[in-house]
mmCIF file with all atom_site columns, C-alpha atoms in Angstrom:
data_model
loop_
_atom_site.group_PDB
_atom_site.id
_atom_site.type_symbol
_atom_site.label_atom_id
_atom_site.label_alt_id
_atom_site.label_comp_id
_atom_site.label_asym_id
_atom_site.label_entity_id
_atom_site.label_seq_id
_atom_site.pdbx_PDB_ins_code
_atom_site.Cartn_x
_atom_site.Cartn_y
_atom_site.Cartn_z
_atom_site.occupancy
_atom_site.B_iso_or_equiv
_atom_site.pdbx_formal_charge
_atom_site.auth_seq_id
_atom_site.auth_comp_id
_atom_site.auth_asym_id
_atom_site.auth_atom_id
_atom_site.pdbx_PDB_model_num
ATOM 1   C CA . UNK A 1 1   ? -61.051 -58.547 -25.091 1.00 0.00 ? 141 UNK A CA 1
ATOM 2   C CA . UNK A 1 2   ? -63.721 -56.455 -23.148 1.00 0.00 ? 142 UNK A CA 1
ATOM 3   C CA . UNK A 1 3   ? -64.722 -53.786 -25.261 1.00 0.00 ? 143 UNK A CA 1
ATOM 4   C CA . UNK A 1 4   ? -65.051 -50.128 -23.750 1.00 0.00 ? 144 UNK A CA 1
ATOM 5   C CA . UNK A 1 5   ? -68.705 -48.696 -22.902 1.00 0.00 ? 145 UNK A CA 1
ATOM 6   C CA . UNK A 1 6   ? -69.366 -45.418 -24.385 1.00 0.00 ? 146 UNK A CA 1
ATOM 7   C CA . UNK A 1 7   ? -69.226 -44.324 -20.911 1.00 0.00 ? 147 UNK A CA 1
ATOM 8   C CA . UNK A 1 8   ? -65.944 -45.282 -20.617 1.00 0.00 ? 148 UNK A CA 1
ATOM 9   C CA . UNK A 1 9   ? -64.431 -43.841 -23.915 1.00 0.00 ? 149 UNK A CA 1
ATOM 10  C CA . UNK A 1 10  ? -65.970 -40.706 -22.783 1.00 0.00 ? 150 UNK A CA 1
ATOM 11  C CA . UNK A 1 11  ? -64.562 -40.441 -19.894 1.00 0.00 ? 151 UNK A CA 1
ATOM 12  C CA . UNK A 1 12  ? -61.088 -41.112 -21.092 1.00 0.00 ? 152 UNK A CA 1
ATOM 13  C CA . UNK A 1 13  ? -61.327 -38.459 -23.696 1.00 0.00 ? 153 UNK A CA 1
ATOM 14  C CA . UNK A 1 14  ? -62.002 -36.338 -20.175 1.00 0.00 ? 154 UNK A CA 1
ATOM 15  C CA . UNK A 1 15  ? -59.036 -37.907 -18.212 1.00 0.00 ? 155 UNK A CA 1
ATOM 16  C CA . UNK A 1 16  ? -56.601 -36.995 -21.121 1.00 0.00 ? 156 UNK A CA 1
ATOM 17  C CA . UNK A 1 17  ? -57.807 -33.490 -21.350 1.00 0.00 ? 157 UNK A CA 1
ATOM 18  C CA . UNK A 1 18  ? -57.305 -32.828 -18.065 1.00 0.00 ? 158 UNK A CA 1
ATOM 19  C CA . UNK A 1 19  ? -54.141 -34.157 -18.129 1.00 0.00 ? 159 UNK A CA 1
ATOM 20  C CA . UNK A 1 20  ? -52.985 -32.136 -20.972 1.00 0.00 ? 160 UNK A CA 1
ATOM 21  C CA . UNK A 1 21  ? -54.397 -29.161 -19.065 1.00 0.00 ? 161 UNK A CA 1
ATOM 22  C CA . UNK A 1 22  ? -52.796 -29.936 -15.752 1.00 0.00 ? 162 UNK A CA 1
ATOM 23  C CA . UNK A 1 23  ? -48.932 -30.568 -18.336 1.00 0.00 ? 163 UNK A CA 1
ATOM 24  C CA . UNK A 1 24  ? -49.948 -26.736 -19.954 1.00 0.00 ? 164 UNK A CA 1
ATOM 25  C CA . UNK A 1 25  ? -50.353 -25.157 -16.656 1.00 0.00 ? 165 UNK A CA 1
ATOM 26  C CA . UNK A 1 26  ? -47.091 -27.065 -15.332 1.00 0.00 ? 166 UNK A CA 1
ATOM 27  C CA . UNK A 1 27  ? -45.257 -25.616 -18.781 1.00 0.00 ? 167 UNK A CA 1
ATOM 28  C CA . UNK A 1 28  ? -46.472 -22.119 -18.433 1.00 0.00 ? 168 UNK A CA 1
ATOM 29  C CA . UNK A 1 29  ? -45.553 -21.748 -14.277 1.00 0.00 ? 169 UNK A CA 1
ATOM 30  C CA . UNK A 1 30  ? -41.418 -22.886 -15.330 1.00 0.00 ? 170 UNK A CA 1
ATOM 31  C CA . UNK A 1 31  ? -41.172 -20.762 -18.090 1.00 0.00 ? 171 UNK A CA 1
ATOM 32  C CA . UNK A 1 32  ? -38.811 -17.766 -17.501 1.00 0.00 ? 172 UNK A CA 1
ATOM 33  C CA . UNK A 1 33  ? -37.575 -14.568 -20.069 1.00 0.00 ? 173 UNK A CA 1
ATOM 34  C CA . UNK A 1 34  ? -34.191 -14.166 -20.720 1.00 0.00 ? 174 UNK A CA 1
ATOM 35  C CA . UNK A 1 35  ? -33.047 -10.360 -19.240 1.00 0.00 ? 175 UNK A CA 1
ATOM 36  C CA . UNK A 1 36  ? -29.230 -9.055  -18.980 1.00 0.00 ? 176 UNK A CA 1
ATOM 37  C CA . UNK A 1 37  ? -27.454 -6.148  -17.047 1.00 0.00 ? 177 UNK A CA 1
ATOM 38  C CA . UNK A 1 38  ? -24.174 -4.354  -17.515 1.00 0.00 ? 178 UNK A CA 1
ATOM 39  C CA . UNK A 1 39  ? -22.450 -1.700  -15.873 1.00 0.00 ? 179 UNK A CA 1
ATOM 40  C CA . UNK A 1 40  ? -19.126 0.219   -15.916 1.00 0.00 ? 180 UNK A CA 1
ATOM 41  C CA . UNK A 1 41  ? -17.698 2.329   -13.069 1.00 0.00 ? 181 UNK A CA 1
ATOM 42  C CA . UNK A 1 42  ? -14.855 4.782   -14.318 1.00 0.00 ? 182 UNK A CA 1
ATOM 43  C CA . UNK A 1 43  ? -12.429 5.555   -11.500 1.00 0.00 ? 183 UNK A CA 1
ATOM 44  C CA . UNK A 1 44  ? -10.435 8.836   -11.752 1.00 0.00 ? 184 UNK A CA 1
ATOM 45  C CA . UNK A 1 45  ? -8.183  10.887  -8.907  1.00 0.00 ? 185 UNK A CA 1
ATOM 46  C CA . UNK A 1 46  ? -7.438  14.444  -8.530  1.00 0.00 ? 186 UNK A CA 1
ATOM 47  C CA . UNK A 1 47  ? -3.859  15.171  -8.938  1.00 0.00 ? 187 UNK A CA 1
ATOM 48  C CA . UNK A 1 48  ? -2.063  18.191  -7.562  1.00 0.00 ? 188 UNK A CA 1
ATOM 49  C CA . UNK A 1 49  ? 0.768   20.768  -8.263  1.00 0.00 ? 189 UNK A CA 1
ATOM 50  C CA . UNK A 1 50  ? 3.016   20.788  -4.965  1.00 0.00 ? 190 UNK A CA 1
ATOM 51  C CA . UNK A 1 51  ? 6.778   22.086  -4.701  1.00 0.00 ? 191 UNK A CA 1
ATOM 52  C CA . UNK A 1 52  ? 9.284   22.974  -2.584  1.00 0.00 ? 192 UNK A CA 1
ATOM 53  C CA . UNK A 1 53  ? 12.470  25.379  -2.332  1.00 0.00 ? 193 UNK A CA 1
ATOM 54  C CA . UNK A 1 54  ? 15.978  24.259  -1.400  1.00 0.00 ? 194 UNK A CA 1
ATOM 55  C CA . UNK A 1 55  ? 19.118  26.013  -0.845  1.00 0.00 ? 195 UNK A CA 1
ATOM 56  C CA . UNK A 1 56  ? 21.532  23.257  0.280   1.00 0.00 ? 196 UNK A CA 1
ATOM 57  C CA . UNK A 1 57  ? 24.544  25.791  0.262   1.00 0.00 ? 197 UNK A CA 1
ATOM 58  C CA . UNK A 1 58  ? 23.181  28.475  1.698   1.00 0.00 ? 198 UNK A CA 1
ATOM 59  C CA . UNK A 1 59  ? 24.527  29.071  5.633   1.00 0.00 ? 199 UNK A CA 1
ATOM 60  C CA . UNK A 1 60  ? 22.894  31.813  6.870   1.00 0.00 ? 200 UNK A CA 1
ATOM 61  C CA . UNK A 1 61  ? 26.069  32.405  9.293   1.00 0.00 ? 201 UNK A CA 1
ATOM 62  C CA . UNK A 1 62  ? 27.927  33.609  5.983   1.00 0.00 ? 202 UNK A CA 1
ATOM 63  C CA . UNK A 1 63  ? 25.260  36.211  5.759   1.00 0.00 ? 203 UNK A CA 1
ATOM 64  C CA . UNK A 1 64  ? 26.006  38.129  9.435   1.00 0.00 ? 204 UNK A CA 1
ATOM 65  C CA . UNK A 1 65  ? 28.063  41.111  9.159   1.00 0.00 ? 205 UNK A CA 1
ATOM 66  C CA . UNK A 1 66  ? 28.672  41.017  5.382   1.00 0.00 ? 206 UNK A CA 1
ATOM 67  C CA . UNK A 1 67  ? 31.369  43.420  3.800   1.00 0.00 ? 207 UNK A CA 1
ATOM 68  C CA . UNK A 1 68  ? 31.015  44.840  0.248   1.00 0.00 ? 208 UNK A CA 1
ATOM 69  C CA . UNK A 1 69  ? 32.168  42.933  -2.364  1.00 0.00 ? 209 UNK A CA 1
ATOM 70  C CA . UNK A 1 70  ? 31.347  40.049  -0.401  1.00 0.00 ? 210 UNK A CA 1
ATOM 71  C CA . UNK A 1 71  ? 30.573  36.798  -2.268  1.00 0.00 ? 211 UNK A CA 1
ATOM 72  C CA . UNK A 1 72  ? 28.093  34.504  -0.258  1.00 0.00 ? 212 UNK A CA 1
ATOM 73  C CA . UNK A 1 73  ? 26.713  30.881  -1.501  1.00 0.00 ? 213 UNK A CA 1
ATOM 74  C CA . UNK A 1 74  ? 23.023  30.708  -2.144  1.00 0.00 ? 214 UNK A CA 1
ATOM 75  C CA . UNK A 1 75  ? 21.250  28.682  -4.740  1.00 0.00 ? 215 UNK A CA 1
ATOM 76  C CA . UNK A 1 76  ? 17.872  28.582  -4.646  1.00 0.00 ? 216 UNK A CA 1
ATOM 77  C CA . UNK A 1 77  ? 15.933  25.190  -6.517  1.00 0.00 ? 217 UNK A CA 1
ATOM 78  C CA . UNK A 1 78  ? 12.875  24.197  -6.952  1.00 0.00 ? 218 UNK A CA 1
ATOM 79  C CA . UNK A 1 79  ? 11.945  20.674  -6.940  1.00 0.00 ? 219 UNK A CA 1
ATOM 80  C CA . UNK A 1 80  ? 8.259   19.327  -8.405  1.00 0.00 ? 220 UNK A CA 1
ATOM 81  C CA . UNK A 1 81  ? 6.653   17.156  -4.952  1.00 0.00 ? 221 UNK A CA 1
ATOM 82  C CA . UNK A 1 82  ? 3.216   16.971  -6.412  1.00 0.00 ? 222 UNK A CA 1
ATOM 83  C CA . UNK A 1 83  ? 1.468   14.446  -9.180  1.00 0.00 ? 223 UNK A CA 1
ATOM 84  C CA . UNK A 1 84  ? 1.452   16.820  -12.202 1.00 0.00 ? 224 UNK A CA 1
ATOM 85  C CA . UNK A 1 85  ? 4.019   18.277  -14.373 1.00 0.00 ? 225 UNK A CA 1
ATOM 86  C CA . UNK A 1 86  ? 3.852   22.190  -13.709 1.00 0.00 ? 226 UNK A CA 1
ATOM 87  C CA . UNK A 1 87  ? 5.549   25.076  -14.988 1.00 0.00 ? 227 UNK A CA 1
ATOM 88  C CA . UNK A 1 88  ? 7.603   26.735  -12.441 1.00 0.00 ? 228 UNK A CA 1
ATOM 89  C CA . UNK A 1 89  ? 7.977   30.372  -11.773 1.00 0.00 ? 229 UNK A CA 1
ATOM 90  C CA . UNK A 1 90  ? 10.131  32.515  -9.230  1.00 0.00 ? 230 UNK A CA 1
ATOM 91  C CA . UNK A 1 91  ? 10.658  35.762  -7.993  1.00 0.00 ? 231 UNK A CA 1
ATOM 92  C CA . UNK A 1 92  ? 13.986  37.586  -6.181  1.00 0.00 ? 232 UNK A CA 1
ATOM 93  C CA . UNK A 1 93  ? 13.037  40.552  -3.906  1.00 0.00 ? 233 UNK A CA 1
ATOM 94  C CA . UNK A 1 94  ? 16.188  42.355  -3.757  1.00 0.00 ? 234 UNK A CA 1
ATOM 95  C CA . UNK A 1 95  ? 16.425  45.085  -0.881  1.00 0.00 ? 235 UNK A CA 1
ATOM 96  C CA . UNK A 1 96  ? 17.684  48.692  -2.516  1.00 0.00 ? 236 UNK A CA 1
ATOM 97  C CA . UNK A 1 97  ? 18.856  51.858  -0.603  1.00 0.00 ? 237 UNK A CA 1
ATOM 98  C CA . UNK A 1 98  ? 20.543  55.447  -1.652  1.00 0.00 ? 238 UNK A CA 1
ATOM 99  C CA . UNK A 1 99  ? 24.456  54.687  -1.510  1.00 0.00 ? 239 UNK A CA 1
ATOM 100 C CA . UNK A 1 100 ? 27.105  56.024  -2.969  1.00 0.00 ? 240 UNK A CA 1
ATOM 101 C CA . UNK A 1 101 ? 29.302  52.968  -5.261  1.00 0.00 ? 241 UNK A CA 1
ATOM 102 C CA . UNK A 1 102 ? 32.518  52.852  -5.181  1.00 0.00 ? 242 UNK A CA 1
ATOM 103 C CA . UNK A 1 103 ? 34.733  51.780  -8.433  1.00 0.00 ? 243 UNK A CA 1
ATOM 104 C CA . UNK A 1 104 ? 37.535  48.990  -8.171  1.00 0.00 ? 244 UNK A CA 1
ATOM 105 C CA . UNK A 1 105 ? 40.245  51.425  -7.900  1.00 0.00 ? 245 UNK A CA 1
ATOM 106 C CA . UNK A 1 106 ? 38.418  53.056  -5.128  1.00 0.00 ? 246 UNK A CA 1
ATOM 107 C CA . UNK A 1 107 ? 36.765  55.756  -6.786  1.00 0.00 ? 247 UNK A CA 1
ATOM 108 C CA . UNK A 1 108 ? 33.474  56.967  -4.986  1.00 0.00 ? 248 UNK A CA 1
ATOM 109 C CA . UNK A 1 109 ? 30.671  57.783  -6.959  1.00 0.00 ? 249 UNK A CA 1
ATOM 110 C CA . UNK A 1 110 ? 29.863  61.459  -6.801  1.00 0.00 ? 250 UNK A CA 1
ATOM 111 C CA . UNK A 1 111 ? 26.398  61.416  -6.021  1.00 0.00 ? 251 UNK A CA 1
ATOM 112 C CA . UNK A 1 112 ? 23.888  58.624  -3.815  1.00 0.00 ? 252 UNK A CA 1
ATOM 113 C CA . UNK A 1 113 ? 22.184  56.808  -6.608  1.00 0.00 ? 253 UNK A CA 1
ATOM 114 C CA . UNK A 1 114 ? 18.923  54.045  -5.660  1.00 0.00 ? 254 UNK A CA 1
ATOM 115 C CA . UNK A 1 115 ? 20.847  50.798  -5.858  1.00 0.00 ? 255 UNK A CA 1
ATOM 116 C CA . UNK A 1 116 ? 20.135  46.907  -5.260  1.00 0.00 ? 256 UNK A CA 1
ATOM 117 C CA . UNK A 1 117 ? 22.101  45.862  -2.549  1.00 0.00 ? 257 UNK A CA 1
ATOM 118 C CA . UNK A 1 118 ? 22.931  42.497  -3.935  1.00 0.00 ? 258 UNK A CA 1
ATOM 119 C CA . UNK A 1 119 ? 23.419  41.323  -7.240  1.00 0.00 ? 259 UNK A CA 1
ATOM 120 C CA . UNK A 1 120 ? 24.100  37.492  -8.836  1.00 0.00 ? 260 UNK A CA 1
ATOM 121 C CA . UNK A 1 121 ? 23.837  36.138  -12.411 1.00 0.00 ? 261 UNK A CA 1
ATOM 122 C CA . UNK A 1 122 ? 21.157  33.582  -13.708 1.00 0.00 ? 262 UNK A CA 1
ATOM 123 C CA . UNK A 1 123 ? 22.027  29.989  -14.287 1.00 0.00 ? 263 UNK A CA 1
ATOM 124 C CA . UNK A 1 124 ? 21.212  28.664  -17.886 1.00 0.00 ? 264 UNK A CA 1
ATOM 125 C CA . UNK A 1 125 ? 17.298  27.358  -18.276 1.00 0.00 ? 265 UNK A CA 1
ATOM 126 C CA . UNK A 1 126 ? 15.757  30.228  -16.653 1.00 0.00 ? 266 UNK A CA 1
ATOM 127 C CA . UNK A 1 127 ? 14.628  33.512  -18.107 1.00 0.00 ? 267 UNK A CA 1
ATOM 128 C CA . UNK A 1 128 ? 13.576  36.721  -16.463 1.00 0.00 ? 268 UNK A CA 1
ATOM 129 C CA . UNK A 1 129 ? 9.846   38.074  -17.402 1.00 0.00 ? 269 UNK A CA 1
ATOM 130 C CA . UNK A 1 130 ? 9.854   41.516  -15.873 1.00 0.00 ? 270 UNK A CA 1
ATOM 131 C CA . UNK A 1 131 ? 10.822  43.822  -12.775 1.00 0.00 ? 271 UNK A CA 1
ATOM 132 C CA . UNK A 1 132 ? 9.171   45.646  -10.519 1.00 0.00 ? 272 UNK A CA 1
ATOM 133 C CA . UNK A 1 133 ? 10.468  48.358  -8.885  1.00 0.00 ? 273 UNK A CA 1
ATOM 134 C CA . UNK A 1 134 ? 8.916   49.529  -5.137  1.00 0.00 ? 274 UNK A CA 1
ATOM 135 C CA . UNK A 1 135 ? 9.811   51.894  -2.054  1.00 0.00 ? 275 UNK A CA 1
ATOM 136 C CA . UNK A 1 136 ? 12.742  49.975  -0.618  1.00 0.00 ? 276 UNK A CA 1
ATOM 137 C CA . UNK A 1 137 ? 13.109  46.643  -3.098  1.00 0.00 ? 277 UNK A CA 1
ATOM 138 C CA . UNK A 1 138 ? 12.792  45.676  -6.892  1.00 0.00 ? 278 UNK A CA 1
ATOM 139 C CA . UNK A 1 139 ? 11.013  42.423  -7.304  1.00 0.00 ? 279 UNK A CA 1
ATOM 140 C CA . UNK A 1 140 ? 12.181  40.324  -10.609 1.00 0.00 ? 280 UNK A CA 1
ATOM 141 C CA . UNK A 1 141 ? 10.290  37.747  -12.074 1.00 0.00 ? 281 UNK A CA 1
ATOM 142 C CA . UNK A 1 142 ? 11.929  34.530  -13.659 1.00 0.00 ? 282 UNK A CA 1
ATOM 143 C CA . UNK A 1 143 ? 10.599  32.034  -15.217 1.00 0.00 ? 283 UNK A CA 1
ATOM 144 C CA . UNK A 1 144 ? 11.882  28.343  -16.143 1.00 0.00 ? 284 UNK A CA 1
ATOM 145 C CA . UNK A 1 145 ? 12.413  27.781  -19.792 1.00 0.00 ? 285 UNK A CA 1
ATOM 146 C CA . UNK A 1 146 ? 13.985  29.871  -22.447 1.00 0.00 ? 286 UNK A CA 1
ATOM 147 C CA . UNK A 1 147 ? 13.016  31.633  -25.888 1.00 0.00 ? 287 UNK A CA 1
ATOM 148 C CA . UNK A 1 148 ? 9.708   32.208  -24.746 1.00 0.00 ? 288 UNK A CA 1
ATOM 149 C CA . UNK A 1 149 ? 8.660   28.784  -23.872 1.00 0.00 ? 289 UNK A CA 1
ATOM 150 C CA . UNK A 1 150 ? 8.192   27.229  -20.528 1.00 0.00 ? 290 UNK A CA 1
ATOM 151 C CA . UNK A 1 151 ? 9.848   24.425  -19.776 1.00 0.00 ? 291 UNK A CA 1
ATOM 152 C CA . UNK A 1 152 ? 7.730   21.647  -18.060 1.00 0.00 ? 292 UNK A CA 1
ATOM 153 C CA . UNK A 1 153 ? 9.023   20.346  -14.687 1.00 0.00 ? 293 UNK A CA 1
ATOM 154 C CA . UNK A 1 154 ? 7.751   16.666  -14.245 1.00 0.00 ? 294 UNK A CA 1
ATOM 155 C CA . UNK A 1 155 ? 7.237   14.602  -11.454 1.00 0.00 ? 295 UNK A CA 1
ATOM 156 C CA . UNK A 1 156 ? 10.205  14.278  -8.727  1.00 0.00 ? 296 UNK A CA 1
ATOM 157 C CA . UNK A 1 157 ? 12.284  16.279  -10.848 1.00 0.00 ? 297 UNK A CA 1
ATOM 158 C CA . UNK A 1 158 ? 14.408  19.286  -9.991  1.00 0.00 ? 298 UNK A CA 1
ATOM 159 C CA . UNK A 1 159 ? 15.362  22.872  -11.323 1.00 0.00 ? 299 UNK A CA 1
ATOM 160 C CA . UNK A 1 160 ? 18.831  24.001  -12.075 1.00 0.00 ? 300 UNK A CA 1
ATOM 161 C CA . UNK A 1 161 ? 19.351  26.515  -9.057  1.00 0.00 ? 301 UNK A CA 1
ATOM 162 C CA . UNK A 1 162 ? 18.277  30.141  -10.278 1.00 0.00 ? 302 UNK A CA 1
ATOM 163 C CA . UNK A 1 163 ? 21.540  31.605  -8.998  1.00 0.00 ? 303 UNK A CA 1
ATOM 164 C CA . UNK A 1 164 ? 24.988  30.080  -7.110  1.00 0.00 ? 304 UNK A CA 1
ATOM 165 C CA . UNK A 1 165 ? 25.387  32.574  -4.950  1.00 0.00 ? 305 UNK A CA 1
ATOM 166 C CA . UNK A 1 166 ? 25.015  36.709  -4.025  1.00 0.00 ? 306 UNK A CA 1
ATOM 167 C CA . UNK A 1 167 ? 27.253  39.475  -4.101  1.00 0.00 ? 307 UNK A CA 1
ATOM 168 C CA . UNK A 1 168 ? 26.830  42.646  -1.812  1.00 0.00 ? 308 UNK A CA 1
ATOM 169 C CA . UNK A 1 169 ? 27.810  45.819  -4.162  1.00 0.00 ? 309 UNK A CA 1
ATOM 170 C CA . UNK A 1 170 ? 30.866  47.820  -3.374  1.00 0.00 ? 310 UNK A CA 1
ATOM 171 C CA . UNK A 1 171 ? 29.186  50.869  -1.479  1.00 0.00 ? 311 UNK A CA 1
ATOM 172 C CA . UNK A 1 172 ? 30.760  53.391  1.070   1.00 0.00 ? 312 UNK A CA 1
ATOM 173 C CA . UNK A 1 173 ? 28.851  53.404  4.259   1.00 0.00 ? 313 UNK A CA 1
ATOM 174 C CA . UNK A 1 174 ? 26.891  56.364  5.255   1.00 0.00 ? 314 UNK A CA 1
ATOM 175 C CA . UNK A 1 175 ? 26.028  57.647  8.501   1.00 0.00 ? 315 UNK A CA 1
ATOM 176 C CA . UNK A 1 176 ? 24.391  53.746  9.330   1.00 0.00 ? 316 UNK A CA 1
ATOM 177 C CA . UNK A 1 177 ? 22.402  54.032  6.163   1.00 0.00 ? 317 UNK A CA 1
ATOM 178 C CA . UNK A 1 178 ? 21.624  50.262  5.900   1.00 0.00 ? 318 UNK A CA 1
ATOM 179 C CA . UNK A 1 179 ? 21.615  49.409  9.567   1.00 0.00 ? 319 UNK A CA 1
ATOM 180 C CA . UNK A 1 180 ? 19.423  46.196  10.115  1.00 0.00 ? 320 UNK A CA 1
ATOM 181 C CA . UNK A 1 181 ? 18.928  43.176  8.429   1.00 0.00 ? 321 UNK A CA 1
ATOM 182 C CA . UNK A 1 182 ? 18.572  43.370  4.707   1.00 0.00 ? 322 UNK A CA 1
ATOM 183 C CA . UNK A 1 183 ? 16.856  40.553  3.154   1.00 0.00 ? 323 UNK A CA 1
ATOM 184 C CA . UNK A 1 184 ? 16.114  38.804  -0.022  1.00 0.00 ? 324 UNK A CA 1
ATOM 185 C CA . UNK A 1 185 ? 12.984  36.978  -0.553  1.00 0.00 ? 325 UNK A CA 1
ATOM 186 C CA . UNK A 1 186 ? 12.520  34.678  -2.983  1.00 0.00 ? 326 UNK A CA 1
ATOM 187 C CA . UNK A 1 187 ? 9.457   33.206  -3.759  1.00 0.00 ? 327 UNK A CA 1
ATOM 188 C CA . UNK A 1 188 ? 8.458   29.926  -6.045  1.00 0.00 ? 328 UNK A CA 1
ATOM 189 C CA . UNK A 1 189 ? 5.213   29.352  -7.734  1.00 0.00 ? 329 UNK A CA 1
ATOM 190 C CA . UNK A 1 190 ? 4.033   26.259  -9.692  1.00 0.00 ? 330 UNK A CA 1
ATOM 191 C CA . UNK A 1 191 ? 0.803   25.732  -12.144 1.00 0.00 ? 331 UNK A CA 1
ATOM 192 C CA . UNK A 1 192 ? -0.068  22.740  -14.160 1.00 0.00 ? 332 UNK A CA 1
ATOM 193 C CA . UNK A 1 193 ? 1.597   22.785  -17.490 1.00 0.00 ? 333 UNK A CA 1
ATOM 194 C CA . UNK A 1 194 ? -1.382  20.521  -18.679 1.00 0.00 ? 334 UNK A CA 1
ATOM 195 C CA . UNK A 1 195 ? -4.687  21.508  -20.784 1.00 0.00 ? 335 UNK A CA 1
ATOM 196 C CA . UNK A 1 196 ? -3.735  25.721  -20.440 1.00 0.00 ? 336 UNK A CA 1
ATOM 197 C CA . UNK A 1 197 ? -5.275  27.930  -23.812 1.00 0.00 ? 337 UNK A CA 1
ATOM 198 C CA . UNK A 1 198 ? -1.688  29.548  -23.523 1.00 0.00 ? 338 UNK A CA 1
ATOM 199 C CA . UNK A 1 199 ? 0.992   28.007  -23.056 1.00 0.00 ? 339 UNK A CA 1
ATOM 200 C CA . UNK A 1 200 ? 3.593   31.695  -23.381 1.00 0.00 ? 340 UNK A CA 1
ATOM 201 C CA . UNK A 1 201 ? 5.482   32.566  -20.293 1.00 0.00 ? 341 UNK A CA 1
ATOM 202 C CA . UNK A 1 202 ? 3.665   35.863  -19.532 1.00 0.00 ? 342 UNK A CA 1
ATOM 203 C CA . UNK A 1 203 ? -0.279  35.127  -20.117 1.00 0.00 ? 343 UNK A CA 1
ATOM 204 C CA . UNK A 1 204 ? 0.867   31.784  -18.073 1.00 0.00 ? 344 UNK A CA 1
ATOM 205 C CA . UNK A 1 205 ? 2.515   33.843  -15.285 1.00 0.00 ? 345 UNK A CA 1
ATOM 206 C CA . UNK A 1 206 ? -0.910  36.345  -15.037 1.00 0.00 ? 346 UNK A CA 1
ATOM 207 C CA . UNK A 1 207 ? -3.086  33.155  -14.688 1.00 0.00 ? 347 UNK A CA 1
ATOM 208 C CA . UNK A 1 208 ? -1.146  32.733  -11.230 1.00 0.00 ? 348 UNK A CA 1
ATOM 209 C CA . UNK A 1 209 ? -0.997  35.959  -9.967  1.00 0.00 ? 349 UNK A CA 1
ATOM 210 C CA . UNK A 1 210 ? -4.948  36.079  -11.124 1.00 0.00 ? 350 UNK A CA 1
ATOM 211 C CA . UNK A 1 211 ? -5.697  32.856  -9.346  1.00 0.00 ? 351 UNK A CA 1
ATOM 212 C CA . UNK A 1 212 ? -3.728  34.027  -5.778  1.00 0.00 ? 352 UNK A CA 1
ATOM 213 C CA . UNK A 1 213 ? -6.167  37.281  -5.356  1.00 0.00 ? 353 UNK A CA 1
#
């Protein structure tokens, strides 16, 4: 066996350096850190308060050239169209005039007293809040619910009509006192019935009227 020159050793001891060197290098340039991301996207939508008024019985040809006494079908509903439950209000303006009554037997009232022209009677589940009396109408307010508490109207759902029908009140004409039409507006109004500080029929009822100025 030829034995290896010093030379030869030493230059070896070079090769396998550098080859060690060139492996480090190698090592070091695939070498990677480990790193990780999350994320979270929270989706929400806007709901809404939406409703609408019906009066399926109401035929507005029943209310031309009405007598007193008369009895005419009207039942005003409200139904909840929107997203969110709401609490539902409504208000009757009922035209009024200076007339004198007349009894059942037929006795005329003495004097001309400020009367509504047309009076009904609530259907169970809603209350009246208050009354307002003006020039030529009195406004009332009702609300739906009962002993002071509102009742929530959820989605799709539907009122119990606030009245069945109207009556005109048993008057003696005068001289064409109440010539032309004589109407009665009603009016609905819905708020959510969700996340509100106070929750009692009137404080709820001035948060609308404060939020429509």
């Amino acid at each position: 066996m030829k034995k290896l020159s010093k030379t030869n050793v030493s230059n070896m001891k070079k090769g396998a350096v550098a080859v060690a060197l060139v492996a480090s290098l190698g090592l070091a340039g695939l070498s990677a850190y480990f790193t990780d991301t999350d994320s979270k996207t929270n989706t929400f939508t806007v709901g809404n308060v939406k409703q609408k008024i019906t009066e399926d019985k109401w035929n507005p040809e029943k209310g031309k050239d009405i007598t007193p006494g008369k009895e005419v079908e009207k039942n005003p509903t409200v139904t909840n169209t929107g997203v969110n439950g709401q609490y539902v209000f409504m208000t009757v303006e009922v035209p009024t005039a200076d007339v004198h009554t007349v009894d059942a037997d037929g006795t005329k009232a003495a004097n001309k007293e400020r009367k509504e022209l047309f009076t009904y009677t609530t259907n169970a589940g809603w209350t009246e809040l208050k009354s307002t009396t003006g020039t030529n109408s009195v406004t009332h307010v009702y609300y739906y619910g009962a002993d002071e508490s509102l009742t929530k109207l959820t989605k799709d759902a539907s009122t119990p009509a606030l009245f069945d029908k109207v009556k005109f009140i048993n008057i003696v004409e005068d001289n064409g006192t109440l010539t032309g039409d004589q109407n009665i507006v009603i009016n609905s109004y819905g708020i959510q019935s969700d996340n509100l500080t106070d929750e009692t029929p009137n404080a709820v009822w001035n948060l609308v009227q404060n939020q429509r100025k």
